[in-house]
C-alpha cells in the first residue's frame, strides 16, 4: 500500500486525476474501473477539462463501473449509468459501447452480475480501478460482512448507506433502492492497480480502520491491504485519525512514485 496525503481535497482530486491521465497516456487502450459518488464528480471534471484543453484521448479506453442500483434503468437520474453519462462519458470521446455498468433493470440481477464478471475477464481484466469509500467502509457496494472472495453479485445495501445516499434521492430514504449489483472484493483485488480516493473529516475514522486495523469483513475497504498495487490518496481531513503518520510521511518523502505524483509536469 502507498499512501499520499494532500494538503486539501482539491489537491487530492488533482493527484487522482493525474494517476488516471498517466494510465491513459501509458496505455491508451486501458481498461479503467470507475466509481461514482460525490468524491468522483470533481475528478471527472478534471479529466473532461484535460480532454478539452489537452486532448486527453479516451477513444481506445474501455470502462467498467463498480456498481448500479437494482431497479433503476439508465435513464433514471439517480442511476449510476446516468451519473457516468452526465459527468464523464457524454463529455469525452469515449465509445459508448466500451462503457460498462451493470444493468440495474435486468430481470435477473444475479445473471446480470455473472455476465458482468465474464465481460471484465474477456476485456483482459482491469488495469486501474478507481475507488471511493463509504462511511461504513464499503468499496463499490460491498457492505460490511462482504467476503474477500466475493465476486460481482446482487447485494442488499446497509441501512447507513441508504441514509447517506438518500441525499441524491430528494432526502427520502424510502426512495433509495435497497439492492444493488456490485463488483466483488475479489474482482476489485484482481485489478492490476487500485486507486482509493477519500476526502473530508467524516471519513477519518473509517480511513484509519481501512489502513491501520487488521483486515476484517466488517470493514470491506480493509481488504485493499491485500492488493498488490494500491495507492490511497487522502486529504489532511481524511488522514486526521491515522496513527502512523511518521511511517507514511517517510514513504511520501522517499518513494519515487509518490514524489513524482506530487509534481504536475504532465499538467
Ligand atoms: C456510493 C458508491 C461507492 C462510493 C460511495 C462514496 O455508495 N457505491 O462506490 O465509494 O458512494 O460516495 P461519496 O464520495 O459521495 O462519499
mmCIF file of C-alpha atoms and ligand atoms in Angstrom:
data_model
loop_
_atom_site.group_PDB
_atom_site.id
_atom_site.type_symbol
_atom_site.label_atom_id
_atom_site.label_comp_id
_atom_site.label_asym_id
_atom_site.label_seq_id
_atom_site.Cartn_x
_atom_site.Cartn_y
_atom_site.Cartn_z
ATOM 1 C CA UNK A 1 0.000 0.000 0.000
ATOM 2 C CA UNK A 2 1.154 3.520 -0.756
ATOM 3 C CA UNK A 3 -0.444 6.483 0.932
ATOM 4 C CA UNK A 4 -0.339 10.039 -0.376
ATOM 5 C CA UNK A 5 -1.724 12.729 1.912
ATOM 6 C CA UNK A 6 -2.509 16.013 0.170
ATOM 7 C CA UNK A 7 -2.993 19.369 1.889
ATOM 8 C CA UNK A 8 -6.639 19.672 0.816
ATOM 9 C CA UNK A 9 -9.404 17.946 -1.123
ATOM 10 C CA UNK A 10 -8.701 19.868 -4.324
ATOM 11 C CA UNK A 11 -5.084 18.707 -4.451
ATOM 12 C CA UNK A 12 -6.146 15.138 -3.632
ATOM 13 C CA UNK A 13 -8.532 15.234 -6.594
ATOM 14 C CA UNK A 14 -5.779 16.635 -8.845
ATOM 15 C CA UNK A 15 -3.422 13.833 -7.883
ATOM 16 C CA UNK A 16 -6.146 11.245 -8.518
ATOM 17 C CA UNK A 17 -6.888 12.729 -11.938
ATOM 18 C CA UNK A 18 -3.143 12.707 -12.679
ATOM 19 C CA UNK A 19 -2.954 8.975 -11.897
ATOM 20 C CA UNK A 20 -5.801 8.315 -14.332
ATOM 21 C CA UNK A 21 -4.290 10.563 -17.025
ATOM 22 C CA UNK A 22 -0.905 8.886 -16.730
ATOM 23 C CA UNK A 23 -2.552 5.470 -17.000
ATOM 24 C CA UNK A 24 -4.270 6.507 -20.250
ATOM 25 C CA UNK A 25 -1.027 8.052 -21.564
ATOM 26 C CA UNK A 26 0.933 4.900 -20.730
ATOM 27 C CA UNK A 27 -1.680 2.580 -22.252
ATOM 28 C CA UNK A 28 -4.261 4.290 -24.495
ATOM 29 C CA UNK A 29 -6.317 1.075 -24.594
ATOM 30 C CA UNK A 30 -6.539 0.919 -20.797
ATOM 31 C CA UNK A 31 -9.405 -0.849 -19.086
ATOM 32 C CA UNK A 32 -10.439 1.505 -16.292
ATOM 33 C CA UNK A 33 -12.605 0.544 -13.349
ATOM 34 C CA UNK A 34 -14.667 3.589 -12.429
ATOM 35 C CA UNK A 35 -16.560 4.730 -9.351
ATOM 36 C CA UNK A 36 -19.415 7.077 -8.555
ATOM 37 C CA UNK A 37 -20.264 9.257 -5.559
ATOM 38 C CA UNK A 38 -19.683 12.903 -4.720
ATOM 39 C CA UNK A 39 -15.912 12.469 -4.389
ATOM 40 C CA UNK A 40 -15.600 11.434 -8.026
ATOM 41 C CA UNK A 41 -17.519 14.288 -9.637
ATOM 42 C CA UNK A 42 -14.662 16.783 -9.476
ATOM 43 C CA UNK A 43 -12.138 14.149 -10.574
ATOM 44 C CA UNK A 44 -14.179 13.509 -13.711
ATOM 45 C CA UNK A 45 -14.449 17.255 -14.249
ATOM 46 C CA UNK A 46 -10.648 17.475 -14.269
ATOM 47 C CA UNK A 47 -10.470 14.697 -16.879
ATOM 48 C CA UNK A 48 -13.076 16.464 -19.014
ATOM 49 C CA UNK A 49 -11.055 19.689 -18.839
ATOM 50 C CA UNK A 50 -7.927 17.826 -19.909
ATOM 51 C CA UNK A 51 -9.818 16.209 -22.757
ATOM 52 C CA UNK A 52 -10.945 19.648 -23.974
ATOM 53 C CA UNK A 53 -7.751 21.558 -23.414
ATOM 54 C CA UNK A 54 -5.016 18.939 -23.757
ATOM 55 C CA UNK A 55 -6.601 16.304 -25.995
ATOM 56 C CA UNK A 56 -6.737 13.612 -23.330
ATOM 57 C CA UNK A 57 -7.870 10.780 -25.583
ATOM 58 C CA UNK A 58 -10.495 8.276 -24.473
ATOM 59 C CA UNK A 59 -11.055 6.787 -27.932
ATOM 60 C CA UNK A 60 -9.410 3.461 -27.082
ATOM 61 C CA UNK A 61 -10.354 3.335 -23.389
ATOM 62 C CA UNK A 62 -12.733 0.715 -22.002
ATOM 63 C CA UNK A 63 -14.514 1.232 -18.674
ATOM 64 C CA UNK A 64 -16.280 -0.939 -16.133
ATOM 65 C CA UNK A 65 -18.125 0.777 -13.309
ATOM 66 C CA UNK A 66 -18.204 -0.734 -9.868
ATOM 67 C CA UNK A 67 -21.911 -0.860 -9.252
ATOM 68 C CA UNK A 68 -25.509 0.042 -10.032
ATOM 69 C CA UNK A 69 -28.779 0.160 -8.116
ATOM 70 C CA UNK A 70 -31.136 -2.750 -8.797
ATOM 71 C CA UNK A 71 -34.394 -1.492 -10.245
ATOM 72 C CA UNK A 72 -33.076 1.669 -11.883
ATOM 73 C CA UNK A 73 -32.591 1.828 -15.628
ATOM 74 C CA UNK A 74 -30.007 4.087 -17.199
ATOM 75 C CA UNK A 75 -32.495 6.882 -17.809
ATOM 76 C CA UNK A 76 -33.268 7.243 -14.110
ATOM 77 C CA UNK A 77 -31.475 10.355 -12.873
ATOM 78 C CA UNK A 78 -30.143 8.615 -9.775
ATOM 79 C CA UNK A 79 -28.806 5.607 -11.666
ATOM 80 C CA UNK A 80 -25.055 5.340 -11.910
ATOM 81 C CA UNK A 81 -25.367 4.988 -15.700
ATOM 82 C CA UNK A 82 -26.997 8.412 -15.771
ATOM 83 C CA UNK A 83 -24.302 9.782 -13.430
ATOM 84 C CA UNK A 84 -21.467 8.486 -15.604
ATOM 85 C CA UNK A 85 -23.038 9.756 -18.833
ATOM 86 C CA UNK A 86 -23.545 13.152 -17.207
ATOM 87 C CA UNK A 87 -20.174 13.656 -15.523
ATOM 88 C CA UNK A 88 -17.846 11.882 -17.943
ATOM 89 C CA UNK A 89 -18.965 9.812 -20.902
ATOM 90 C CA UNK A 90 -21.018 12.476 -22.712
ATOM 91 C CA UNK A 91 -18.185 14.969 -22.368
ATOM 92 C CA UNK A 92 -15.234 12.980 -23.719
ATOM 93 C CA UNK A 93 -14.539 10.934 -26.857
ATOM 94 C CA UNK A 94 -15.187 7.528 -25.333
ATOM 95 C CA UNK A 95 -17.070 4.940 -27.399
ATOM 96 C CA UNK A 96 -20.386 4.233 -25.728
ATOM 97 C CA UNK A 97 -20.082 0.523 -26.435
ATOM 98 C CA UNK A 98 -16.846 0.414 -24.437
ATOM 99 C CA UNK A 99 -18.531 1.788 -21.298
ATOM 100 C CA UNK A 100 -19.904 -0.876 -18.998
ATOM 101 C CA UNK A 101 -22.162 -0.515 -15.976
ATOM 102 C CA UNK A 102 -24.287 -3.342 -14.560
ATOM 103 C CA UNK A 103 -27.827 -3.144 -15.902
ATOM 104 C CA UNK A 104 -29.929 -2.290 -12.857
ATOM 105 C CA UNK A 105 -33.089 -3.031 -14.790
ATOM 106 C CA UNK A 106 -32.077 -6.596 -15.684
ATOM 107 C CA UNK A 107 -34.827 -9.075 -14.856
ATOM 108 C CA UNK A 108 -32.316 -11.439 -13.267
ATOM 109 C CA UNK A 109 -29.783 -9.425 -11.262
ATOM 110 C CA UNK A 110 -27.639 -12.458 -10.475
ATOM 111 C CA UNK A 111 -27.394 -13.455 -14.141
ATOM 112 C CA UNK A 112 -26.502 -9.843 -14.972
ATOM 113 C CA UNK A 113 -23.777 -9.923 -12.305
ATOM 114 C CA UNK A 114 -22.311 -13.159 -13.681
ATOM 115 C CA UNK A 115 -22.295 -11.750 -17.211
ATOM 116 C CA UNK A 116 -20.580 -8.588 -15.936
ATOM 117 C CA UNK A 117 -17.830 -10.574 -14.278
ATOM 118 C CA UNK A 118 -17.323 -12.528 -17.521
ATOM 119 C CA UNK A 119 -17.147 -9.294 -19.531
ATOM 120 C CA UNK A 120 -14.383 -7.964 -17.259
ATOM 121 C CA UNK A 121 -12.402 -11.157 -17.772
ATOM 122 C CA UNK A 122 -12.952 -11.044 -21.536
ATOM 123 C CA UNK A 123 -11.671 -7.460 -21.616
ATOM 124 C CA UNK A 124 -8.418 -8.712 -20.099
ATOM 125 C CA UNK A 125 -9.080 -7.508 -16.559
ATOM 126 C CA UNK A 126 -8.950 -4.018 -15.112
ATOM 127 C CA UNK A 127 -5.725 -2.042 -15.458
ATOM 128 C CA UNK A 128 -6.612 0.639 -12.923
ATOM 129 C CA UNK A 129 -9.565 0.551 -10.527
ATOM 130 C CA UNK A 130 -10.738 3.880 -9.119
ATOM 131 C CA UNK A 131 -12.473 3.581 -5.726
ATOM 132 C CA UNK A 132 -14.244 5.756 -3.194
ATOM 133 C CA UNK A 133 -15.037 4.763 0.376
ATOM 134 C CA UNK A 134 -18.391 4.694 2.101
ATOM 135 C CA UNK A 135 -18.580 5.915 5.689
ATOM 136 C CA UNK A 136 -19.141 2.321 6.795
ATOM 137 C CA UNK A 137 -16.045 1.182 4.905
ATOM 138 C CA UNK A 138 -17.797 -0.101 1.800
ATOM 139 C CA UNK A 139 -15.993 -0.203 -1.523
ATOM 140 C CA UNK A 140 -18.282 -0.358 -4.525
ATOM 141 C CA UNK A 141 -21.396 -1.591 -2.772
ATOM 142 C CA UNK A 142 -19.556 -4.292 -0.829
ATOM 143 C CA UNK A 143 -21.091 -3.640 2.556
ATOM 144 C CA UNK A 144 -19.808 -4.866 5.934
ATOM 145 C CA UNK A 145 -19.819 -8.706 6.119
ATOM 146 C CA UNK A 146 -18.696 -8.983 2.468
ATOM 147 C CA UNK A 147 -16.306 -11.876 1.945
ATOM 148 C CA UNK A 148 -12.918 -11.130 0.492
ATOM 149 C CA UNK A 149 -13.602 -13.807 -2.104
ATOM 150 C CA UNK A 150 -16.917 -12.409 -3.296
ATOM 151 C CA UNK A 151 -17.366 -11.527 -6.941
ATOM 152 C CA UNK A 152 -19.821 -9.411 -8.886
ATOM 153 C CA UNK A 153 -23.240 -10.124 -7.433
ATOM 154 C CA UNK A 154 -26.512 -8.663 -6.227
ATOM 155 C CA UNK A 155 -26.350 -7.344 -2.660
ATOM 156 C CA UNK A 156 -28.565 -5.741 -0.024
ATOM 157 C CA UNK A 157 -27.463 -2.243 0.952
ATOM 158 C CA UNK A 158 -26.715 -1.364 4.559
ATOM 159 C CA UNK A 159 -29.092 0.946 6.393
ATOM 160 C CA UNK A 160 -26.418 3.632 6.797
ATOM 161 C CA UNK A 161 -25.796 3.549 3.036
ATOM 162 C CA UNK A 162 -29.490 4.140 2.383
ATOM 163 C CA UNK A 163 -29.365 7.077 4.801
ATOM 164 C CA UNK A 164 -26.235 8.568 3.276
ATOM 165 C CA UNK A 165 -27.306 8.130 -0.322
ATOM 166 C CA UNK A 166 -30.825 9.462 0.338
ATOM 167 C CA UNK A 167 -29.412 12.954 -0.311
ATOM 168 C CA UNK A 168 -29.354 12.051 -4.016
ATOM 169 C CA UNK A 169 -32.974 10.823 -3.812
ATOM 170 C CA UNK A 170 -34.530 14.037 -2.580
ATOM 171 C CA UNK A 171 -33.631 13.264 1.036
ATOM 172 C CA UNK A 172 -36.130 10.419 1.157
ATOM 173 C CA UNK A 173 -34.569 7.146 2.261
ATOM 174 C CA UNK A 174 -37.608 5.229 1.096
ATOM 175 C CA UNK A 175 -36.744 6.191 -2.477
ATOM 176 C CA UNK A 176 -33.249 4.669 -2.354
ATOM 177 C CA UNK A 177 -33.220 1.167 -3.856
ATOM 178 C CA UNK A 178 -32.291 -1.368 -1.189
ATOM 179 C CA UNK A 179 -30.440 -3.667 -3.599
ATOM 180 C CA UNK A 180 -27.525 -3.183 -5.953
ATOM 181 C CA UNK A 181 -25.232 -5.094 -8.273
ATOM 182 C CA UNK A 182 -21.598 -4.584 -7.340
ATOM 183 C CA UNK A 183 -18.210 -5.873 -8.383
ATOM 184 C CA UNK A 184 -16.973 -8.145 -5.609
ATOM 185 C CA UNK A 185 -13.969 -7.685 -3.379
ATOM 186 C CA UNK A 186 -12.122 -10.468 -5.215
ATOM 187 C CA UNK A 187 -12.915 -8.738 -8.514
ATOM 188 C CA UNK A 188 -11.512 -5.469 -7.168
ATOM 189 C CA UNK A 189 -8.418 -7.156 -5.743
ATOM 190 C CA UNK A 190 -7.650 -8.641 -9.167
ATOM 191 C CA UNK A 191 -7.293 -5.212 -10.774
ATOM 192 C CA UNK A 192 -3.676 -4.579 -11.774
ATOM 193 C CA UNK A 193 -3.648 -1.329 -9.798
ATOM 194 C CA UNK A 194 -6.136 0.309 -7.454
ATOM 195 C CA UNK A 195 -6.606 3.972 -6.571
ATOM 196 C CA UNK A 196 -8.681 4.795 -3.480
ATOM 197 C CA UNK A 197 -9.550 8.474 -3.040
ATOM 198 C CA UNK A 198 -11.032 9.723 0.234
ATOM 199 C CA UNK A 199 -11.540 13.286 1.412
ATOM 200 C CA UNK A 200 -13.221 15.021 4.316
ATOM 201 C CA UNK A 201 -13.298 14.668 8.110
ATOM 202 C CA UNK A 202 -16.402 12.452 8.171
ATOM 203 C CA UNK A 203 -14.347 9.542 6.806
ATOM 204 C CA UNK A 204 -11.249 9.990 9.007
ATOM 205 C CA UNK A 205 -12.095 7.166 11.420
ATOM 206 C CA UNK A 206 -13.029 4.639 8.742
ATOM 207 C CA UNK A 207 -9.873 5.540 6.770
ATOM 208 C CA UNK A 208 -7.785 4.705 9.850
ATOM 209 C CA UNK A 209 -9.577 1.352 10.135
ATOM 210 C CA UNK A 210 -9.030 0.584 6.447
ATOM 211 C CA UNK A 211 -5.303 1.355 6.600
ATOM 212 C CA UNK A 212 -4.185 0.568 10.126
ATOM 213 C CA UNK A 213 -6.518 -2.063 11.584
ATOM 214 C CA UNK A 214 -6.499 -5.798 10.811
ATOM 215 C CA UNK A 215 -8.367 -6.830 7.671
ATOM 216 C CA UNK A 216 -11.962 -7.673 8.506
ATOM 217 C CA UNK A 217 -15.180 -8.322 6.618
ATOM 218 C CA UNK A 218 -16.755 -5.629 8.808
ATOM 219 C CA UNK A 219 -14.613 -3.018 7.039
ATOM 220 C CA UNK A 220 -14.652 -4.111 3.383
ATOM 221 C CA UNK A 221 -12.112 -1.464 2.332
ATOM 222 C CA UNK A 222 -9.534 -3.057 4.637
ATOM 223 C CA UNK A 223 -9.245 -5.856 2.036
ATOM 224 C CA UNK A 224 -7.198 -3.367 -0.001
ATOM 225 C CA UNK A 225 -4.327 -4.215 2.348
ATOM 226 C CA UNK A 226 -4.125 -7.394 0.245
ATOM 227 C CA UNK A 227 -3.998 -5.526 -3.067
ATOM 228 C CA UNK A 228 -0.525 -5.819 -4.595
ATOM 229 C CA UNK A 229 -0.587 -2.293 -6.028
ATOM 230 C CA UNK A 230 -2.915 0.042 -4.171
ATOM 231 C CA UNK A 231 -2.458 3.805 -3.932
ATOM 232 C CA UNK A 232 -4.574 5.642 -1.360
ATOM 233 C CA UNK A 233 -4.915 9.382 -1.873
ATOM 234 C CA UNK A 234 -6.255 11.372 1.085
ATOM 235 C CA UNK A 235 -6.629 14.963 2.136
ATOM 236 C CA UNK A 236 -5.465 16.056 5.588
ATOM 237 C CA UNK A 237 -9.015 15.828 6.953
ATOM 238 C CA UNK A 238 -9.479 12.207 5.882
ATOM 239 C CA UNK A 239 -5.984 11.375 7.209
ATOM 240 C CA UNK A 240 -6.526 13.029 10.587
ATOM 241 C CA UNK A 241 -7.171 9.817 12.584
ATOM 242 C CA UNK A 242 -4.143 7.902 11.297
ATOM 243 C CA UNK A 243 -1.613 6.944 13.981
ATOM 244 C CA UNK A 244 1.285 6.012 11.735
ATOM 245 C CA UNK A 245 1.968 9.394 10.200
ATOM 246 C CA UNK A 246 5.734 9.164 10.586
ATOM 247 C CA UNK A 247 5.816 5.929 8.527
ATOM 248 C CA UNK A 248 3.528 7.450 5.914
ATOM 249 C CA UNK A 249 5.470 10.721 5.796
ATOM 250 C CA UNK A 250 8.740 8.848 5.298
ATOM 251 C CA UNK A 251 7.242 6.850 2.414
ATOM 252 C CA UNK A 252 5.814 10.041 0.862
ATOM 253 C CA UNK A 253 9.189 11.755 1.004
ATOM 254 C CA UNK A 254 11.251 8.856 -0.351
ATOM 255 C CA UNK A 255 9.103 6.786 -2.734
ATOM 256 C CA UNK A 256 9.778 7.972 -6.293
ATOM 257 C CA UNK A 257 6.225 7.105 -7.440
ATOM 258 C CA UNK A 258 4.767 9.328 -4.726
ATOM 259 C CA UNK A 259 7.197 12.221 -5.117
ATOM 260 C CA UNK A 260 6.614 12.021 -8.891
ATOM 261 C CA UNK A 261 2.857 12.241 -8.444
ATOM 262 C CA UNK A 262 3.073 15.440 -6.461
ATOM 263 C CA UNK A 263 4.897 17.031 -9.393
ATOM 264 C CA UNK A 264 2.497 18.231 -12.031
ATOM 265 C CA UNK A 265 4.801 18.143 -15.042
ATOM 266 C CA UNK A 266 2.182 16.461 -17.205
ATOM 267 C CA UNK A 267 -0.469 19.086 -16.442
HETATM 268 C C1 LIG B 1 -21.569 5.129 -3.208
HETATM 269 C C2 LIG B 1 -20.799 4.222 -4.161
HETATM 270 C C3 LIG B 1 -19.417 3.944 -3.639
HETATM 271 C C4 LIG B 1 -18.745 5.235 -3.231
HETATM 272 C C5 LIG B 1 -19.537 5.882 -2.140
HETATM 273 C C6 LIG B 1 -18.874 7.129 -1.574
HETATM 274 O O1 LIG B 1 -22.111 4.445 -2.135
HETATM 275 N N1 LIG B 1 -21.448 2.990 -4.405
HETATM 276 O O2 LIG B 1 -18.664 3.305 -4.660
HETATM 277 O O3 LIG B 1 -17.446 4.958 -2.789
HETATM 278 O O4 LIG B 1 -20.782 6.198 -2.717
HETATM 279 O O5 LIG B 1 -19.541 8.248 -2.001
HETATM 280 P P1 LIG B 1 -19.174 9.752 -1.676
HETATM 281 O O6 LIG B 1 -17.956 10.072 -2.482
HETATM 282 O O7 LIG B 1 -20.366 10.504 -2.157
HETATM 283 O O8 LIG B 1 -18.950 9.852 -0.221
#
